Amino acid sequence: MTTLTHRGWHAEAGRNSDKKPDSEEDAAADRDLNDHDPGDFKDIRLTLMEEVLLLGLKDKEGYTSFWNDCISSGLRGGILIELALRGRIRLEPLSIRKKRLLERKVLLKSDAPTGDVLLDETLRHIKAMESAETVQTWIELLTGETWNPFKLQYQLRNVRERIAKVLVEKGILTTEKQNFLLFDMTTHPVSNTTEKQRLVKKLQESMLERWVNDPHRMERRTLALLVLAHSSDVLENVFASLADDKYDVAMNRTKDLLDMDPEVEAAKARGAEMIWAVLAAFNKS
């Protein structure tokens, strides 16, 4: 769906925390809920979807690039990863007939509310679905990219605007009206540049000063955000401010990371299976 670009090519720890995990994947996911980097828990707590949108927004203009047709599906992938990291969903266990990530269905693990409107709406959709679906199918359903009129009910509507409104409530964005000749558009310029700079710096450092050369030693939310920034075609925004030499290093390391085989990497770390499954879905698109 999207590819890594180089400069000049494109200018809650769950409400059932006392419940024993029923698999290695669940155990790893539960550990992840209680083992974040200190930088992940600031006064302002952002979901993966909020972070992706924040990275994609033009600071002063307050909207994403008109040429970006990837961010909508990227945000839906972020919803699935966020739910998995919060212990609400997981992939069905490996079996002889279903070994590949994109063949395994998304299973509901807990329907306990998360407190986030989009996450909880998605949980209701997954619970209401008569037969379990794969990660790729869920991304398509949530985006509305389905030819089945009976499944249009699973589409999440106005996702960018709803995420932006939450970021306004958190004091990171503001709301303005801009005139574009033939129409007026609500925009959301960045008002808290410190929060966005912290997010960009975190990702830059993960590829430079804190580079570990192993995705399984990387904090899962950081790995997830890199995958989603790539899938949403906003990764260029993360590294654009770097000097040329550091930019090249960061982009090359990120490319090497995202070129890894999701099947192989998911087998090494069950708690990150959903992250690799989302990457596999976008690689196939």
C-alpha positions as a printed NumPy array, in Angstrom:
array([[  0.   ,   0.   ,   0.   ],
       [  2.855,   2.327,   0.777],
       [  6.597,   2.199,   0.566],
       [  9.459,   3.771,   2.468],
       [ 10.498,   6.99 ,   0.796],
       [ 13.739,   8.963,   0.722],
       [ 14.175,  12.727,   0.842],
       [ 13.192,  14.254,  -2.472],
       [ 11.075,  11.281,  -3.603],
       [  7.95 ,  12.693,  -1.935],
       [  8.283,  16.072,  -0.45 ],
       [ -4.919,   0.883,  31.225],
       [ -3.718,  -2.141,  32.11 ],
       [ -7.   ,  -4.016,  31.29 ],
       [ -9.954,  -4.453,  33.531],
       [ -9.349,  -8.19 ,  33.816],
       [ -5.755,  -7.942,  35.013],
       [ -6.305, -10.668,  37.606],
       [ -7.425, -13.108,  34.959],
       [ -4.726, -15.651,  34.147],
       [ -3.497, -15.426,  30.555],
       [ -4.449, -18.522,  28.58 ],
       [ -1.507, -18.562,  26.181],
       [  2.047, -17.369,  25.73 ],
       [  0.731, -14.574,  23.517],
       [ -1.692, -13.429,  26.212],
       [  1.027, -13.517,  28.843],
       [  3.322, -11.402,  26.684],
       [  0.522,  -8.945,  25.955],
       [ -0.288,  -8.663,  29.661],
       [  3.37 ,  -7.982,  30.429],
       [  3.352,  -5.287,  27.777],
       [  0.516,  -3.459,  29.518],
       [  2.635,  -3.078,  32.633],
       [  6.05 ,  -2.639,  31.057],
       [  6.088,   0.538,  28.99 ],
       [  8.939,   2.954,  28.49 ],
       [  8.721,   5.896,  30.918],
       [  8.187,   8.147,  27.892],
       [  4.962,   6.335,  27.079],
       [  3.203,   7.529,  30.225],
       [  3.327,  11.294,  30.339],
       [  0.657,  13.627,  31.648],
       [ -0.992,  13.245,  28.243],
       [ -1.684,   9.653,  27.239],
       [ -2.159,   9.034,  23.523],
       [ -3.457,   6.021,  21.683],
       [ -1.59 ,   4.701,  18.645],
       [ -4.284,   6.185,  16.396],
       [ -3.868,   9.614,  17.974],
       [ -0.106,   9.423,  17.563],
       [ -0.382,   8.44 ,  13.887],
       [ -2.798,  11.279,  13.134],
       [ -0.608,  13.75 ,  15.021],
       [  2.389,  12.681,  12.937],
       [  0.367,  13.076,   9.746],
       [ -1.068,  16.523,  10.46 ],
       [  0.546,  19.653,   9.069],
       [  1.266,  21.686,  12.202],
       [ -0.03 ,  25.093,  11.091],
       [ -2.566,  24.017,   8.482],
       [ -4.167,  21.381,  10.703],
       [ -4.956,  18.741,   8.073],
       [ -3.248,  15.731,   6.507],
       [ -1.812,  15.735,   3.   ],
       [ -4.486,  15.57 ,   0.3  ],
       [ -2.252,  13.072,  -1.517],
       [ -2.193,  10.619,   1.39 ],
       [ -4.641,   7.82 ,   0.633],
       [ -3.095,   5.418,   3.141],
       [ -3.762,   7.013,   6.509],
       [ -7.405,   5.897,   6.742],
       [ -6.534,   2.208,   6.622],
       [ -3.423,   2.847,   8.735],
       [ -5.6  ,   4.24 ,  11.514],
       [ -7.805,   1.122,  11.395],
       [ -4.717,  -1.051,  11.699],
       [ -3.751,   1.042,  14.713],
       [ -7.109,   0.299,  16.323],
       [ -6.517,  -3.459,  16.023],
       [ -3.004,  -3.211,  17.478],
       [ -4.186,  -0.958,  20.314],
       [ -6.928,  -3.433,  21.215],
       [ -4.426,  -6.301,  21.171],
       [ -1.95 ,  -4.445,  23.381],
       [ -4.786,  -3.732,  25.817],
       [ -5.676,  -7.42 ,  25.986],
       [ -9.058,  -7.136,  24.258],
       [ -8.379,  -9.147,  21.094],
       [ -5.844, -11.674,  19.833],
       [ -5.135, -13.877,  16.86 ],
       [ -6.467, -17.424,  16.928],
       [ -3.792, -19.974,  17.909],
       [ -1.504, -21.516,  15.34 ],
       [ -2.8  , -24.701,  13.758],
       [ -1.701, -27.092,  11.054],
       [ -4.214, -25.596,   8.618],
       [ -3.775, -21.977,   9.685],
       [ -0.139, -21.133,  10.126],
       [  0.171, -17.831,   8.295],
       [ -0.691, -14.575,  10.026],
       [ -3.189, -13.499,   7.388],
       [ -5.061, -16.805,   7.622],
       [ -5.638, -16.61 ,  11.355],
       [ -8.817, -14.943,  12.612],
       [ -9.143, -12.132,  15.136],
       [-10.701, -13.422,  18.351],
       [-12.396, -11.421,  21.084],
       [-10.553, -11.918,  24.353],
       [-12.453,  -9.392,  26.482],
       [-15.237,  -6.931,  25.714],
       [-14.509,  -4.807,  28.789],
       [-14.776,  -1.121,  27.765],
       [-11.498,   0.705,  27.168],
       [-12.864,   4.202,  27.659],
       [-11.974,   5.125,  24.064],
       [-14.984,   5.573,  21.762],
       [-13.358,   4.164,  18.608],
       [-11.835,   1.19 ,  20.407],
       [-15.112,   0.356,  22.111],
       [-17.087,   0.713,  18.868],
       [-14.664,  -1.694,  17.178],
       [-15.001,  -4.133,  20.079],
       [-18.766,  -4.137,  19.602],
       [-18.325,  -4.838,  15.892],
       [-15.965,  -7.749,  16.543],
       [-18.327,  -9.166,  19.147],
       [-21.328,  -8.802,  16.816],
       [-19.659, -10.464,  13.825],
       [-21.237, -13.884,  13.304],
       [-18.02 , -15.497,  12.071],
       [-14.498, -14.416,  12.982],
       [-12.529, -12.518,  10.327],
       [ -8.826, -12.017,   9.584],
       [ -6.783,  -8.887,  10.292],
       [ -6.803,  -7.879,   6.641],
       [-10.576,  -8.323,   6.383],
       [-11.162,  -6.274,   9.528],
       [ -9.039,  -3.418,   8.203],
       [-11.099,  -3.474,   5.006],
       [-14.402,  -3.655,   6.893],
       [-13.519,  -0.85 ,   9.306],
       [-12.376,   1.309,   6.393],
       [-15.523,   0.564,   4.404],
       [-13.637,  -1.09 ,   1.548],
       [-16.01 ,  -4.004,   1.076],
       [-18.241,  -5.014,  -1.798],
       [-20.656,  -6.723,   0.568],
       [-23.485,  -4.262,   1.328],
       [-24.493,  -6.329,   4.356],
       [-21.132,  -5.612,   5.979],
       [-21.073,  -1.853,   5.506],
       [-22.442,  -1.62 ,   9.051],
       [-18.948,  -2.423,  10.336],
       [-17.394,   0.69 ,   8.827],
       [-16.013,   3.238,  11.276],
       [-17.033,   6.673,  10.023],
       [-15.362,  10.078,  10.457],
       [-12.39 ,   8.472,  12.169],
       [ -9.896,  11.275,  11.531],
       [-12.308,  13.922,  12.745],
       [-13.206,  11.928,  15.856],
       [ -9.547,  11.349,  16.717],
       [ -8.811,  15.034,  16.131],
       [-11.605,  16.045,  18.514],
       [-10.075,  13.873,  21.248],
       [ -6.706,  15.537,  20.63 ],
       [ -8.45 ,  18.904,  20.944],
       [ -9.903,  17.795,  24.285],
       [ -6.397,  16.759,  25.385],
       [ -5.078,  20.223,  24.526],
       [ -2.819,  19.087,  21.685],
       [ -4.84 ,  20.438,  18.757],
       [ -7.148,  23.384,  18.298],
       [-10.101,  23.861,  15.937],
       [-10.34 ,  26.379,  13.106],
       [-12.359,  26.948,   9.938],
       [-10.483,  27.444,   6.678],
       [-11.865,  28.478,   3.31 ],
       [-10.764,  26.468,   0.275],
       [-12.386,  28.493,  -2.529],
       [-15.421,  26.279,  -3.042],
       [-15.89 ,  25.022,   0.493],
       [-15.104,  25.605,   4.137],
       [-13.221,  22.9  ,   6.052],
       [-12.734,  22.341,   9.754],
       [ -9.028,  22.056,  10.479],
       [ -7.071,  21.182,  13.603],
       [ -3.7  ,  22.974,  13.843],
       [ -1.219,  21.709,  16.43 ],
       [ -1.38 ,  23.88 ,  19.547],
       [  0.846,  21.738,  21.781],
       [  4.004,  21.434,  19.687],
       [  5.902,  20.048,  22.686],
       [  3.851,  16.846,  22.642],
       [  4.376,  16.313,  18.915],
       [  8.099,  17.048,  19.213],
       [  8.336,  14.504,  22.056],
       [  6.688,  11.902,  19.856],
       [  8.966,  12.63 ,  16.887],
       [ 12.061,  12.635,  19.104],
       [ 11.061,   9.284,  20.608],
       [ 10.875,   7.657,  17.18 ],
       [ 14.046,   9.333,  15.954],
       [ 15.983,   8.143,  19.004],
       [ 14.619,   4.624,  18.609],
       [ 16.315,   4.506,  15.199],
       [ 19.484,   6.367,  16.233],
       [ 20.794,   6.713,  19.818],
       [ 18.632,   3.903,  21.221],
       [ 18.848,   1.583,  18.22 ],
       [ 18.841,  -2.061,  19.378],
       [ 19.024,  -3.817,  15.986],
       [ 16.377,  -6.31 ,  17.12 ],
       [ 12.612,  -5.682,  16.975],
       [ 12.061,  -8.055,  19.898],
       [ 14.145,  -5.852,  22.18 ],
       [ 12.224,  -2.777,  21.069],
       [  9.337,  -1.488,  23.181],
       [  6.178,  -2.812,  21.544],
       [  4.348,   0.488,  21.243],
       [  7.383,   2.012,  19.53 ],
       [  7.557,  -0.921,  17.113],
       [  3.816,  -0.616,  16.479],
       [  4.057,   3.117,  15.833],
       [  6.875,   2.642,  13.312],
       [  4.81 ,   0.006,  11.489],
       [  1.728,   2.239,  11.496],
       [  3.633,   5.388,  10.467],
       [  5.007,   3.415,   7.518],
       [  1.597,   1.941,   6.637],
       [ -0.032,   5.389,   6.91 ],
       [  2.672,   7.025,   4.755],
       [  3.656,   9.549,   7.449],
       [  7.105,   8.155,   8.258],
       [  8.797,  10.877,   6.211],
       [  7.389,  13.416,   8.674],
       [  9.217,  11.691,  11.526],
       [ 12.705,  11.92 ,  10.039],
       [ 12.424,  15.052,   7.866],
       [ 14.034,  17.328,  10.477],
       [ 17.192,  15.209,  10.776],
       [ 20.527,  16.149,   9.231],
       [ 21.196,  14.287,   5.978],
       [ 23.589,  11.712,   7.47 ],
       [ 21.279,  10.864,  10.382],
       [ 18.263,  10.857,   8.059],
       [ 19.886,   8.222,   5.858],
       [ 20.811,   6.061,   8.849],
       [ 17.312,   6.276,  10.347],
       [ 15.567,   5.535,   7.044],
       [ 17.851,   2.619,   6.208],
       [ 17.388,   1.055,   9.655],
       [ 13.637,   1.508,   9.445],
       [ 13.586,  -0.038,   5.976],
       [ 15.576,  -3.016,   7.241],
       [ 13.143,  -3.39 ,  10.143],
       [ 10.034,  -3.24 ,   7.989],
       [ 11.513,  -5.535,   5.343],
       [ 11.715,  -8.369,   7.887],
       [  9.439, -11.352,   7.301],
       [  6.365, -10.831,   9.523],
       [  5.781, -14.599,   9.72 ],
       [  9.277, -15.25 ,  11.071],
       [  9.262, -12.317,  13.491],
       [  5.771, -13.058,  14.846],
       [  6.849, -16.611,  15.662],
       [  9.664, -15.231,  17.827],
       [  7.479, -12.972,  19.952],
       [  3.859, -14.023,  20.388],
       [  2.927, -10.861,  22.289],
       [  3.633,  -8.802,  19.157],
       [  1.753, -11.02 ,  16.705],
       [ -0.914,  -8.417,  15.952],
       [  1.745,  -5.828,  15.066],
       [  3.361,  -8.173,  12.558],
       [ -0.048,  -9.272,  11.239],
       [ -0.978,  -5.647,  10.492],
       [  2.358,  -5.158,   8.718],
       [  1.734,  -8.328,   6.699],
       [ -1.716,  -7.035,   5.726],
       [ -0.299,  -3.762,   4.422],
       [  2.571,  -5.513,   2.655],
       [  0.004,  -7.579,   0.765],
       [ -2.221,  -4.617,  -0.118]])
